[in-house]
Coordinates of C-alpha atoms in Angstrom, one line a residue:
X1 CA 19.1 -7.7 -31.9
X2 CA 16.2 -8.7 -34.2
X3 CA 12.6 -7.7 -33.5
X4 CA 10.4 -10.7 -32.6
X5 CA 7.1 -8.9 -32.9
X6 CA 4.7 -10.0 -35.6
X7 CA 2.9 -6.6 -35.6
X8 CA 4.4 -3.1 -35.7
X9 CA 3.8 -1.0 -32.6
X10 CA 2.7 2.7 -33.1
X11 CA 2.5 5.4 -30.5
X12 CA -0.9 5.5 -28.8
X13 CA -0.9 8.1 -25.9
X14 CA -4.5 7.8 -24.9
X15 CA -6.5 7.1 -21.7
X16 CA -7.7 3.5 -21.3
X17 CA -10.4 2.6 -18.8
X18 CA -9.2 -0.7 -17.2
X19 CA -10.8 -3.1 -14.8
X20 CA -9.8 -6.6 -13.6
X21 CA -9.7 -9.0 -10.7
X22 CA -6.9 -7.1 -8.8
X23 CA -7.7 -3.7 -10.1
X24 CA -10.8 -1.5 -9.4
X25 CA -11.9 0.4 -12.5
X26 CA -9.2 3.0 -13.2
X27 CA -7.9 5.1 -16.0
X28 CA -4.4 4.3 -17.3
X29 CA -2.2 5.8 -20.0
X30 CA -1.4 3.7 -23.0
X31 CA 2.0 4.2 -24.6
X32 CA 1.7 2.2 -27.8
X33 CA -0.6 -0.3 -29.6
X34 CA -0.5 -2.9 -32.3
X35 CA -2.9 -5.4 -33.9
X36 CA -2.0 -7.9 -31.1
X37 CA -1.9 -5.7 -28.0
X38 CA -0.9 -2.6 -26.2
X39 CA 1.6 -1.3 -23.6
X40 CA 0.1 0.6 -20.6
X41 CA 1.6 2.6 -17.7
X42 CA 0.4 2.3 -14.0
X43 CA 1.6 3.5 -10.7
X44 CA 0.6 0.2 -9.2
X45 CA 1.7 -3.3 -10.1
X46 CA -0.5 -5.7 -12.0
X47 CA -0.3 -9.5 -11.9
X48 CA 1.3 -11.4 -14.8
X49 CA -1.5 -13.5 -16.5
X50 CA -4.3 -11.3 -15.3
X51 CA -7.1 -10.7 -17.6
X52 CA -8.2 -7.1 -18.0
X53 CA -11.2 -5.4 -19.5
X54 CA -10.1 -2.5 -21.7
X55 CA -12.2 0.4 -23.0
X56 CA -10.7 3.1 -25.2
X57 CA -11.3 5.2 -28.3
X58 CA -9.6 5.1 -31.7
X59 CA -10.1 7.7 -34.5
X60 CA -10.3 5.9 -37.9
X61 CA -11.1 8.5 -40.6
X62 CA -11.4 11.2 -37.9
X63 CA -14.5 9.7 -36.2
X64 CA -14.2 8.4 -32.7
X65 CA -14.9 4.6 -32.4
X66 CA -15.2 3.0 -28.9
X67 CA -13.3 -0.2 -28.4
X68 CA -14.2 -2.8 -25.7
X69 CA -11.7 -5.5 -25.5
X70 CA -10.1 -8.1 -23.1
X71 CA -6.4 -8.4 -22.7
X72 CA -4.0 -10.6 -20.8
X73 CA -1.0 -9.2 -19.0
X74 CA 2.0 -10.9 -20.6
X75 CA 4.9 -8.9 -19.1
X76 CA 5.4 -6.3 -16.3
X77 CA 8.4 -3.9 -16.1
X78 CA 9.5 -1.7 -13.3
X79 CA 10.1 1.9 -14.3
X80 CA 11.3 4.9 -12.3
X81 CA 7.9 6.1 -11.2
X82 CA 5.7 3.0 -11.8
X83 CA 5.2 0.0 -14.0
X84 CA 4.8 -0.5 -17.8
X85 CA 3.0 -3.7 -18.8
X86 CA 2.3 -5.5 -22.1
X87 CA -1.3 -6.8 -22.7
X88 CA -2.1 -9.2 -25.5
X89 CA -5.6 -8.8 -26.9
X90 CA -7.7 -12.0 -26.4

């Protein structure tokens, strides 16, 4: 099976502050990130197409840098203990 992604995903196990129309502000765990988006884990479902505000930190050159972005939920997958969902940065 060939990979359809334009951007390589890298592990990104960090806390992400998330807020959106169906979600009160909460902290979720990111699983991976790319230039185009990220995958998050939640114990509660999110709506496909929902726009989320995302706040997290990256560490370029060892210095923390705050990122404030918006993302749209593009897919949702049911896992054993919750949901993973892919977000495209917009």
